[in-house]
Tab-separated table of C-alpha atoms in Angstrom:
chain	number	residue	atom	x	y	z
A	1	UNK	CA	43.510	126.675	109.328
A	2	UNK	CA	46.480	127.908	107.698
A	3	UNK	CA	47.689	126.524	104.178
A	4	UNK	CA	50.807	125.346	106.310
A	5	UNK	CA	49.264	124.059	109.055
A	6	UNK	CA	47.105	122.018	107.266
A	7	UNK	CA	47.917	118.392	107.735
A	8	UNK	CA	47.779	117.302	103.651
A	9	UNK	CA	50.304	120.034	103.070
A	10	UNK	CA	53.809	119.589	103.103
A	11	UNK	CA	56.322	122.051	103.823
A	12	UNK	CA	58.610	122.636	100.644
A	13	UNK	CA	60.546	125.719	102.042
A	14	UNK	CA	62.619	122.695	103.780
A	15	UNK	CA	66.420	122.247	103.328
A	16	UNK	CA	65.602	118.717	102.108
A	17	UNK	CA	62.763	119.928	99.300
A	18	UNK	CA	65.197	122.274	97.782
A	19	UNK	CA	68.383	120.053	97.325
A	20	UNK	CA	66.822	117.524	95.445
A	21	UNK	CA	66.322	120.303	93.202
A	22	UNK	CA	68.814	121.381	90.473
A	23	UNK	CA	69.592	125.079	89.836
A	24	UNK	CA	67.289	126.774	88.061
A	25	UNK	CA	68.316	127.248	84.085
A	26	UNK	CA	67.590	131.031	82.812
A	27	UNK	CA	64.206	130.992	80.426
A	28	UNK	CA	65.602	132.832	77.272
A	29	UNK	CA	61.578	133.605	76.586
A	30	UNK	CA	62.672	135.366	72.748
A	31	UNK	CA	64.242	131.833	72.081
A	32	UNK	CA	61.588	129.522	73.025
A	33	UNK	CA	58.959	131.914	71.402
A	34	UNK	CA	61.157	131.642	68.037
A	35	UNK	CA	60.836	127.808	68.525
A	36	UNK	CA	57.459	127.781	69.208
A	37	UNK	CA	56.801	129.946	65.651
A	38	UNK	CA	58.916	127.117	63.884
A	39	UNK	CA	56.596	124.660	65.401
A	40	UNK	CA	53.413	127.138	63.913
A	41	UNK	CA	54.978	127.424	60.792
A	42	UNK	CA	55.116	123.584	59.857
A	43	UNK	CA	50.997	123.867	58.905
A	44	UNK	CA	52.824	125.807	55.708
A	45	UNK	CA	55.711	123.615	55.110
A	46	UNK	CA	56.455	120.277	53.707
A	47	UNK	CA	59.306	119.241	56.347
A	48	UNK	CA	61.461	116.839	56.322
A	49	UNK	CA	62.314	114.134	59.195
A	50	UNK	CA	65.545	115.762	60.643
A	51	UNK	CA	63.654	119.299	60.854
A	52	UNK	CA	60.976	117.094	62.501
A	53	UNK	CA	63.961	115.507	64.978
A	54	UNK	CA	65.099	119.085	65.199
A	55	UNK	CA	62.017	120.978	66.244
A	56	UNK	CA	61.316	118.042	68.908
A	57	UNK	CA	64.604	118.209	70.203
A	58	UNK	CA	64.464	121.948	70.901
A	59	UNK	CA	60.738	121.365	72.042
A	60	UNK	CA	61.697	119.061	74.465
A	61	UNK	CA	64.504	120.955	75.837
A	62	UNK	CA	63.042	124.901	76.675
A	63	UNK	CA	60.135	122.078	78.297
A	64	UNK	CA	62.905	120.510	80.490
A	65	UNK	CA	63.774	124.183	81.721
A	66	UNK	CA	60.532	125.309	82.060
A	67	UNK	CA	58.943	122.021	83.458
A	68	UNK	CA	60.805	122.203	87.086
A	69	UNK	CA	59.616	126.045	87.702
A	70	UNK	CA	56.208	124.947	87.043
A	71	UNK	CA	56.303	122.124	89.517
A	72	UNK	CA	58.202	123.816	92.440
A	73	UNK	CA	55.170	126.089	91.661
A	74	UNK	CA	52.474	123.445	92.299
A	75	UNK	CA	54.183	122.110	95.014
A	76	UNK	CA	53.869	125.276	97.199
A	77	UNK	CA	50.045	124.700	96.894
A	78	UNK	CA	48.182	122.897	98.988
A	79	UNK	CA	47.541	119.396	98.355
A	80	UNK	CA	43.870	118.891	96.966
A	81	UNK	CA	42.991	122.267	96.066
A	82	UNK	CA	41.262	122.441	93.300
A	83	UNK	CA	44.406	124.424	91.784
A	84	UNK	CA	46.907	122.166	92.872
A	85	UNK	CA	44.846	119.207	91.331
A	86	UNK	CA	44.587	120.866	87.811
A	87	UNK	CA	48.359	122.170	87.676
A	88	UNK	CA	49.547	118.353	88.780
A	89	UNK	CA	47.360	116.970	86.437
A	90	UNK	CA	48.482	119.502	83.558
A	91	UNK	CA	52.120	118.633	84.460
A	92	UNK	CA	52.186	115.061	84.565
A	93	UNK	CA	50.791	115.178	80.977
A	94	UNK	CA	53.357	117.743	79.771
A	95	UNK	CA	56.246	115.401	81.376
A	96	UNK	CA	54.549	111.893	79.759
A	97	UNK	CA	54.183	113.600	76.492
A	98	UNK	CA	57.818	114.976	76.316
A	99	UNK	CA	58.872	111.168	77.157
A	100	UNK	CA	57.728	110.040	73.794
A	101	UNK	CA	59.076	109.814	70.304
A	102	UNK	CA	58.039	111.327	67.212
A	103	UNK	CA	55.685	108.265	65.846
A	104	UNK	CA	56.315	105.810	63.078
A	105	UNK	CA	54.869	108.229	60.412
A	106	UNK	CA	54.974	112.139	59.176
A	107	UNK	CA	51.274	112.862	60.622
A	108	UNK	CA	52.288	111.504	63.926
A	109	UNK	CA	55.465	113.524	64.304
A	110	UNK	CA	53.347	116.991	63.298
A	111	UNK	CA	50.458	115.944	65.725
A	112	UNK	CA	53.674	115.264	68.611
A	113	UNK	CA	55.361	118.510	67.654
A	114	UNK	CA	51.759	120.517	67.853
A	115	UNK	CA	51.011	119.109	70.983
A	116	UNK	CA	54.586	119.570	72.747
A	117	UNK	CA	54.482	123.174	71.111
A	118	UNK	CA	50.756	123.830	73.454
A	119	UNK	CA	52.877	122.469	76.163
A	120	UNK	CA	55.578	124.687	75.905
A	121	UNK	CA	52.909	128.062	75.415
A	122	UNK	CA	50.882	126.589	78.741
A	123	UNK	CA	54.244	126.527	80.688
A	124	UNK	CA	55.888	129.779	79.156
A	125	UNK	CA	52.604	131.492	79.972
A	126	UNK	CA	52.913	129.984	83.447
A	127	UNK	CA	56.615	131.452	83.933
A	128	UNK	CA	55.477	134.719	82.404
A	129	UNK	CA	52.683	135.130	85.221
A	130	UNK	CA	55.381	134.341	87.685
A	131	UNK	CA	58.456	136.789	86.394
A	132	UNK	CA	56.278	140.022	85.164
């Protein structure tokens, strides 16, 4: 049986799948990567709260580009694979985590900014596989 023909999959190349979805924002890769060295950097540093703010901001924002590349992606899988599963899973953790704040102390915002830092590399590694 063919991945479209399968009854668990649904078709995506529809006129109705694509307009929900907004036009695609150009990955500036050198920018993100420049970010994501500012995010590497803070093991070094002593930081204060706005570079914190800053750093999550930007974070958050090359994640918002990336983040609806990566799930048009998984959505052209079919539903249950084992791939499909892992990349859903994956991305409904990088969109939770980008929901939430910085913490009520300085370890909490460097343990948020690490982990939406790995988030970023997964899905800029993602794009890169896509756009070589």
């Amino acid at each position: 049986m063919s991945r479209d023909s399968h009854p668990a999959h649904a078709d995506d190349s529809s006129d109705a799948a694509t307009a929900d979805r907004p036009a695609a924002v150009p990955v500036d890769e050198d920018t993100i990567r420049s970010t994501l060295v500012r995010a590497q950097d803070l093991r070094d540093t002593s930081p204060c709260t706005g570079e914190l703010a800053e750093l999550e901001r930007l974070l958050r924002g090359h994640i918002a580009i990336l983040l609806p590349e990566a799930q048009a992606a998984t959505d052209k899988l079919w539903r249950g694979s084992m791939e499909w599963s892992r990349r859903t899973g994956r991305l409904s953790e990088i969109r939770f985590r980008s929901e939430q704040g910085l913490g009520a102390g300085r370890l909490s915002a460097l343990v948020q900014i690490n982990l939406l830092a790995r988030d970023c590399e997964w899905l800029l590694a993602d794009h890169k596989v896509r756009h070589q």
